[in-house]
Short mmCIF file of C-alpha atoms in Angstrom, two decimals:
data_model
loop_
_atom_site.label_atom_id
_atom_site.label_comp_id
_atom_site.label_asym_id
_atom_site.label_seq_id
_atom_site.Cartn_x
_atom_site.Cartn_y
_atom_site.Cartn_z
CA MET W 1 -0.09 0.01 -0.02
CA ASN W 2 1.61 3.20 -0.98
CA ARG W 3 1.58 6.39 1.21
CA PHE W 4 -1.52 8.04 -0.49
CA SER W 5 -3.70 5.05 -0.05
CA ARG W 6 -2.32 4.77 3.71
CA ARG W 7 -3.46 8.39 4.06
CA VAL W 8 -6.85 7.66 2.38
CA LEU W 9 -7.61 4.61 4.75
CA ALA W 10 -6.59 6.57 7.93
CA GLY W 11 -8.73 9.53 6.68
CA ALA W 12 -11.85 7.04 6.09
CA LEU W 13 -11.01 5.30 9.47
CA LEU W 14 -11.06 9.01 11.63
CA ALA W 15 -14.46 9.93 9.51
CA ALA W 16 -15.91 6.81 10.88
CA LEU W 17 -15.28 6.99 14.48
CA PRO W 18 -18.44 9.22 15.37
CA VAL W 19 -20.44 7.05 13.32
CA ILE W 20 -19.06 3.81 15.27
CA ALA W 21 -19.50 5.59 18.73
CA PHE W 22 -22.97 6.49 18.17
CA ALA W 23 -23.80 2.93 16.70
CA GLN W 24 -22.23 1.61 20.26
CA ALA W 25 -24.19 4.02 21.88
CA LYS W 26 -27.35 3.02 20.61
CA THR W 27 -26.64 -0.58 21.31
CA ALA W 28 -25.46 0.09 25.15
CA TYR W 29 -28.60 2.53 25.94
CA PRO W 30 -29.09 2.59 28.68
CA THR W 31 -25.89 2.60 30.54
CA LYS W 32 -27.59 4.70 33.65
CA PRO W 33 -30.83 5.18 35.43
CA VAL W 34 -33.65 6.65 33.41
CA ARG W 35 -35.78 9.35 35.25
CA LEU W 36 -39.61 9.16 34.66
CA ILE W 37 -41.33 12.49 35.32
CA VAL W 38 -44.71 12.41 36.57
CA ALA W 39 -46.36 15.46 36.62
CA PHE W 40 -48.56 14.85 39.64
CA PRO W 41 -48.17 14.07 43.48
CA PRO W 42 -47.77 10.24 44.60
CA GLY W 43 -50.96 8.55 45.00
CA GLY W 44 -52.85 9.49 42.06
CA SER W 45 -53.67 7.41 38.82
CA THR W 46 -50.78 8.67 36.81
CA ASP W 47 -48.37 8.03 39.91
CA ILE W 48 -49.71 4.51 40.15
CA ILE W 49 -49.54 3.47 36.43
CA ALA W 50 -46.20 5.00 35.98
CA ARG W 51 -44.87 2.97 39.03
CA LEU W 52 -46.29 -0.31 37.65
CA VAL W 53 -45.20 0.49 34.30
CA GLY W 54 -41.72 1.73 35.52
CA GLN W 55 -40.88 -1.30 37.50
CA LYS W 56 -41.52 -3.42 34.31
CA LEU W 57 -39.48 -1.34 32.15
CA SER W 58 -36.76 -1.35 34.49
CA GLU W 59 -36.50 -4.98 34.43
CA ARG W 60 -36.66 -4.97 30.47
CA LEU W 61 -33.90 -2.04 30.35
CA GLY W 62 -31.65 -3.41 32.97
CA GLN W 63 -31.60 -0.42 34.57
CA GLN W 64 -33.28 1.54 37.35
CA VAL W 65 -36.45 3.68 36.20
CA ILE W 66 -36.76 6.60 38.77
CA ILE W 67 -40.13 8.00 39.27
CA ASP W 68 -39.70 11.79 39.89
CA ASN W 69 -43.05 13.31 41.17
CA ARG W 70 -43.20 17.05 40.26
CA GLY W 71 -46.70 18.15 40.80
CA GLY W 72 -48.42 21.64 40.46
CA ALA W 73 -50.42 23.46 38.11
CA GLY W 74 -52.78 20.82 36.63
CA GLY W 75 -49.72 18.80 35.72
CA MET W 76 -47.71 22.04 33.73
CA ILE W 77 -44.99 22.17 35.97
CA GLY W 78 -43.66 18.75 35.50
CA THR W 79 -44.53 18.52 31.73
CA ASP W 80 -42.65 22.03 31.04
CA LEU W 81 -39.81 20.37 33.00
CA ALA W 82 -39.77 17.17 30.85
CA ALA W 83 -40.15 19.33 27.75
CA LYS W 84 -36.94 21.23 28.52
CA SER W 85 -34.85 18.30 29.57
CA ASN W 86 -31.74 16.98 27.83
CA ALA W 87 -33.09 15.00 24.70
CA ASP W 88 -30.80 11.72 25.31
CA GLY W 89 -33.37 9.36 26.56
CA TYR W 90 -32.54 9.52 29.95
CA THR W 91 -35.51 11.61 30.76
CA LEU W 92 -39.07 10.63 30.02
CA THR W 93 -42.68 11.51 30.97
CA MET W 94 -45.89 10.04 31.73
CA GLY W 95 -48.20 12.42 29.57
CA THR W 96 -51.92 12.37 30.37
CA THR W 97 -55.33 13.84 29.11
CA SER W 98 -54.46 16.48 31.68
CA THR W 99 -51.16 17.39 30.84
CA HIS W 100 -51.14 17.05 26.78
CA VAL W 101 -54.60 18.10 26.09
CA ILE W 102 -56.61 19.83 28.74
CA ALA W 103 -53.83 22.07 30.08
CA PRO W 104 -53.00 23.11 26.52
CA ALA W 105 -56.61 23.94 25.74
CA ALA W 106 -57.32 25.57 28.76
CA TYR W 107 -54.47 27.80 29.73
CA PRO W 108 -53.49 30.93 27.79
CA ASN W 109 -49.75 30.88 28.54
CA VAL W 110 -48.83 27.34 28.74
CA LYS W 111 -45.04 27.05 28.30
CA TYR W 112 -44.94 23.76 26.34
CA ASP W 113 -46.68 22.44 23.02
CA PRO W 114 -47.82 19.02 23.45
CA ILE W 115 -47.23 18.14 19.96
CA LYS W 116 -44.05 20.34 18.80
CA ASP W 117 -41.96 19.87 22.02
CA PHE W 118 -42.36 15.99 22.63
CA VAL W 119 -41.56 12.69 20.49
CA PRO W 120 -44.80 10.69 21.51
CA MET W 121 -44.32 6.87 21.53
CA THR W 122 -47.46 4.78 22.88
CA LEU W 123 -50.24 4.71 25.10
CA VAL W 124 -49.68 2.29 28.09
CA ALA W 125 -53.07 2.58 29.72
CA SER W 126 -56.59 4.32 29.71
CA THR W 127 -58.85 4.49 33.00
CA PRO W 128 -62.63 5.36 33.37
CA TYR W 129 -63.42 8.60 35.81
CA LEU W 130 -65.53 7.64 38.57
CA LEU W 131 -67.89 10.05 40.45
CA VAL W 132 -67.71 9.31 44.22
CA LEU W 133 -69.30 11.04 47.35
CA ASN W 134 -68.57 11.35 50.65
CA PRO W 135 -70.97 8.99 52.58
CA SER W 136 -72.65 11.87 54.44
CA VAL W 137 -74.42 13.33 51.02
CA PRO W 138 -77.89 11.87 51.11
CA ALA W 139 -77.93 10.83 47.16
CA LYS W 140 -77.49 7.14 46.46
CA SER W 141 -77.81 7.59 42.74
CA LEU W 142 -76.46 9.95 39.79
CA LYS W 143 -80.38 10.95 39.63
CA GLU W 144 -80.59 11.78 43.44
CA PHE W 145 -77.13 13.81 43.26
CA VAL W 146 -78.44 15.83 40.43
CA ALA W 147 -81.73 16.64 42.27
CA LEU W 148 -80.01 17.56 45.29
CA MET W 149 -77.73 19.84 43.55
CA LYS W 150 -80.63 21.66 41.76
CA SER W 151 -82.30 22.12 45.00
CA GLN W 152 -79.04 23.82 46.51
CA PRO W 153 -77.55 25.57 43.62
CA GLY W 154 -73.94 26.64 44.60
CA LYS W 155 -74.06 24.97 48.02
CA LEU W 156 -72.35 21.79 47.34
CA ASN W 157 -68.55 21.41 46.52
CA TYR W 158 -66.77 19.00 44.50
CA ALA W 159 -62.77 18.37 44.49
CA SER W 160 -60.61 18.15 41.18
CA ALA W 161 -56.69 17.45 40.87
CA GLY W 162 -55.98 20.84 39.93
CA ALA W 163 -57.64 23.66 37.65
CA GLY W 164 -57.86 22.63 33.91
CA SER W 165 -57.10 18.77 34.99
CA THR W 166 -59.61 16.08 33.58
CA THR W 167 -61.13 15.88 36.91
CA HIS W 168 -62.30 19.60 36.48
CA LEU W 169 -63.49 19.20 33.34
CA ALA W 170 -65.31 15.70 33.65
CA MET W 171 -67.53 17.51 36.58
CA GLU W 172 -68.02 20.63 34.29
CA MET W 173 -69.31 18.39 31.65
CA LEU W 174 -71.66 16.83 33.88
CA LYS W 175 -72.69 20.18 34.95
CA ILE W 176 -73.47 21.35 31.42
CA VAL W 177 -75.61 18.14 30.55
CA SER W 178 -77.52 18.20 33.79
CA GLY W 179 -78.02 21.95 34.41
CA THR W 180 -76.76 22.10 37.65
CA GLU W 181 -74.33 24.18 39.88
CA ILE W 182 -71.70 22.89 42.08
CA VAL W 183 -68.58 24.69 43.43
CA HIS W 184 -65.04 23.83 42.21
CA VAL W 185 -62.24 23.51 44.81
CA PRO W 186 -58.94 22.64 42.99
CA TYR W 187 -56.25 20.53 44.68
CA ASN W 188 -52.79 19.66 43.89
CA GLY W 189 -53.19 16.25 42.30
CA ASN W 190 -55.74 13.30 42.57
CA GLY W 191 -54.46 12.18 46.09
CA PRO W 192 -55.03 15.20 47.98
CA ALA W 193 -58.78 15.65 45.97
CA GLY W 194 -59.39 12.03 47.12
CA THR W 195 -58.33 12.99 50.81
CA ALA W 196 -60.45 16.08 50.92
CA VAL W 197 -63.47 14.08 49.83
CA LEU W 198 -62.98 11.28 52.30
CA GLY W 199 -62.59 13.79 54.91
CA GLY W 200 -65.88 15.66 53.86
CA GLN W 201 -64.33 19.11 53.08
CA VAL W 202 -65.98 18.35 49.86
CA GLN W 203 -69.04 16.47 48.61
CA ALA W 204 -67.98 14.87 45.32
CA LEU W 205 -64.80 13.99 43.08
CA PHE W 206 -64.84 12.80 39.58
CA GLY W 207 -61.70 11.18 40.11
CA SER W 208 -59.91 8.81 37.75
CA MET W 209 -60.45 5.12 38.72
CA PRO W 210 -57.19 4.03 39.87
CA ALA W 211 -56.91 6.89 42.61
CA VAL W 212 -60.57 6.28 43.96
CA LEU W 213 -61.37 2.73 43.64
CA PRO W 214 -59.76 1.61 46.69
CA GLN W 215 -61.86 3.93 48.93
CA ALA W 216 -64.77 2.98 47.04
CA LYS W 217 -64.43 -0.80 47.52
CA ALA W 218 -63.84 0.01 51.19
CA GLY W 219 -67.07 1.93 51.38
CA LYS W 220 -65.32 5.32 52.51
CA VAL W 221 -66.65 7.11 49.53
CA ARG W 222 -69.90 6.23 47.69
CA PRO W 223 -69.31 5.39 43.82
CA ILE W 224 -72.76 6.65 41.97
CA ALA W 225 -71.51 6.87 38.17
CA VAL W 226 -68.59 5.64 35.55
CA GLY W 227 -67.68 8.58 32.95
CA THR W 228 -66.98 6.13 30.25
CA ALA W 229 -69.52 4.59 27.64
CA LYS W 230 -69.31 1.02 29.33
CA ARG W 231 -69.31 0.18 32.74
CA SER W 232 -65.93 -0.84 34.56
CA PRO W 233 -65.42 -4.37 35.27
CA ALA W 234 -63.75 -3.21 38.37
CA LEU W 235 -66.94 -1.93 39.69
CA PRO W 236 -69.64 -3.65 37.63
CA ASP W 237 -72.80 -2.77 39.65
CA VAL W 238 -71.89 1.15 39.02
CA PRO W 239 -73.86 2.39 36.05
CA THR W 240 -72.70 4.90 33.56
CA VAL W 241 -73.76 8.71 33.34
CA ALA W 242 -75.07 7.93 29.81
CA GLU W 243 -77.16 4.98 31.52
CA GLN W 244 -78.63 7.10 34.10
CA GLY W 245 -80.11 9.82 31.57
CA PHE W 246 -77.12 11.48 30.02
CA PRO W 247 -76.66 9.67 26.71
CA GLY W 248 -73.33 10.07 24.92
CA PHE W 249 -71.66 11.39 27.83
CA GLU W 250 -67.87 9.92 27.97
CA VAL W 251 -65.02 10.79 29.77
CA SER W 252 -61.62 8.88 30.42
CA LEU W 253 -58.34 9.22 31.18
CA TRP W 254 -55.53 7.94 28.79
CA LEU W 255 -51.99 7.43 29.97
CA GLY W 256 -48.69 7.67 27.59
CA PHE W 257 -44.90 7.68 27.41
CA PHE W 258 -43.47 10.58 25.68
CA ALA W 259 -39.64 11.83 25.54
CA PRO W 260 -38.27 15.51 24.93
CA LYS W 261 -37.97 16.45 21.29
CA GLY W 262 -34.89 15.62 19.60
CA THR W 263 -34.29 12.60 21.20
CA PRO W 264 -32.82 9.73 19.06
CA ALA W 265 -34.81 7.54 17.24
CA PRO W 266 -33.31 4.42 17.76
CA ILE W 267 -33.73 5.17 21.48
CA THR W 268 -37.46 6.11 21.19
CA THR W 269 -37.87 2.96 19.09
CA ARG W 270 -36.51 0.72 21.56
CA LEU W 271 -38.44 2.29 24.20
CA TYR W 272 -41.65 1.93 21.93
CA ASN W 273 -41.12 -1.74 21.44
CA GLU W 274 -40.53 -2.23 25.18
CA LEU W 275 -43.57 -0.35 26.37
CA GLN W 276 -45.75 -2.04 23.71
CA ALA W 277 -44.68 -5.37 24.97
CA ILE W 278 -45.37 -4.26 28.90
CA ALA W 279 -48.98 -3.16 27.84
CA LYS W 280 -49.70 -6.36 25.94
CA SER W 281 -48.71 -8.63 28.78
CA PRO W 282 -51.00 -10.64 30.84
CA ASP W 283 -49.29 -9.50 34.02
CA MET W 284 -49.71 -5.90 33.23
CA LYS W 285 -53.25 -6.48 32.33
CA GLU W 286 -53.99 -8.29 35.48
CA GLN W 287 -52.01 -5.59 37.31
CA PHE W 288 -54.06 -2.76 35.63
CA GLU W 289 -57.63 -4.44 36.04
CA ARG W 290 -56.82 -4.52 39.77
CA ASN W 291 -56.58 -0.96 39.67
CA GLY W 292 -59.33 -0.09 37.67
CA ALA W 293 -57.30 0.79 34.20
CA ASP W 294 -57.19 -0.79 31.05
CA PRO W 295 -53.97 -1.76 29.10
CA ALA W 296 -53.49 0.34 25.95
CA TRP W 297 -51.27 0.80 23.14
CA THR W 298 -51.00 3.10 20.00
CA THR W 299 -48.61 4.10 17.22
CA PRO W 300 -46.81 7.29 17.71
CA ALA W 301 -48.74 8.52 14.93
CA GLU W 302 -52.09 7.47 16.45
CA LEU W 303 -51.14 9.04 19.73
CA THR W 304 -50.54 12.32 17.97
CA LYS W 305 -53.92 11.99 16.18
CA LEU W 306 -55.69 11.25 19.49
CA MET W 307 -54.15 14.35 20.94
CA LYS W 308 -55.17 16.55 18.18
CA THR W 309 -58.87 15.14 18.17
CA GLU W 310 -58.99 15.26 21.78
CA LEU W 311 -57.57 19.06 22.14
CA ASP W 312 -60.75 20.20 19.72
CA LYS W 313 -63.13 17.81 22.23
CA TYR W 314 -62.14 19.76 25.61
CA SER W 315 -61.48 23.14 23.77
CA LYS W 316 -64.98 23.50 22.98
CA VAL W 317 -66.01 22.33 26.57
CA ILE W 318 -64.03 24.86 28.01
CA LYS W 319 -65.46 27.46 25.80
CA GLN W 320 -68.96 26.25 26.74
CA ALA W 321 -68.18 25.91 30.39
CA ASN W 322 -66.94 29.75 30.11
CA ILE W 323 -63.65 28.11 32.05
CA LYS W 324 -61.21 30.94 32.41
CA LEU W 325 -57.79 29.93 34.03
#
C-alpha cells in the first residue's frame, strides 16, 4: 500500500469513528438510570400507573427507572420540565389527557407545546372516571345527586386534581348536561383531592379510577357513576352516566409515554417496543385491572392523532363552560 492509500484509509477510519461511537451508544442504551417525570403528586392515578409500568420497564432495560413526582398547576410544571430536559433518552414523562390535552386547551400561556415539544411513543393505559360522594351526602344515585344539586345550587362543593385537570373538566361536562351548579375546589393532584372527599371537606369528586377505587371498594366513598360509555369491570354494579339519563356522556383518562423532542430515533424506537410489550403482557393487564385501568397501546402517529382530536373536543367544552384559567 502506497503512502497516498494509507492516508486515504486513515482519513476514512477517522471519519467513521463518530459513527462507530454513536452506533455503540445506541446498542448500549441505557447505561445509567432513566428518570420518569410524573407531573402529579404520589398516590394519584398517573403515579400509580407510572410505577407499575416503570418497574416493568426497569426490568426490560436492565436499569433503574426513577419516578420523579413534580406536581402542580394541573400537571404543567412537571410537563414543562420534561419538555426542557436533555433529549438523550434518560428523561421521559408520563403524559396524560390532563397534561397533553386539557392544560394546553385551557390555559392561555402554557410554556410547552404537546405536539411540537415531545416525541410520542405509545399509550400504556386508559382508565374511566368515577363519580364518588362522601358518605354523608344523602344521594344514592346520579339522579338523586343531580336533584340535590338543583335543590341547593352553588352550595355543594367538588374537588379536582387541579384547575384545568381532567377531573375538573369531567364535572364541568356533567354540570353542562345536567343543568346544575356545584362549586369547584381545586387541589394539587388526585391524591389530595381524594383525601378531601374522604374527610368531608368537599362532597364529590369525579376522580380517575385507580386513585379512588380502593376507597370505593372499602366503602369510604360512595361510587354513583362511571364516566365511560361502558361499565367498568372493576365496579360492574355502578352504572354509567349515560345509563342514568345523559346519553353520549363519555370522559376517560389516557396515559402514555413521551420523550423530549430531539431524542434519537433508535432510543425512542427501543422504548416504544419495550412499552408495547409491557402494555400487552398478561401480567400487566392483570395489574391494571386490579387498579381499575385497561391496557392500551398505539403507534406514535395514532397517539398524535388522538391528542389533536381531544384538543378540539375539550377546547369546545372549556368554551361552553366559560372556564377561564
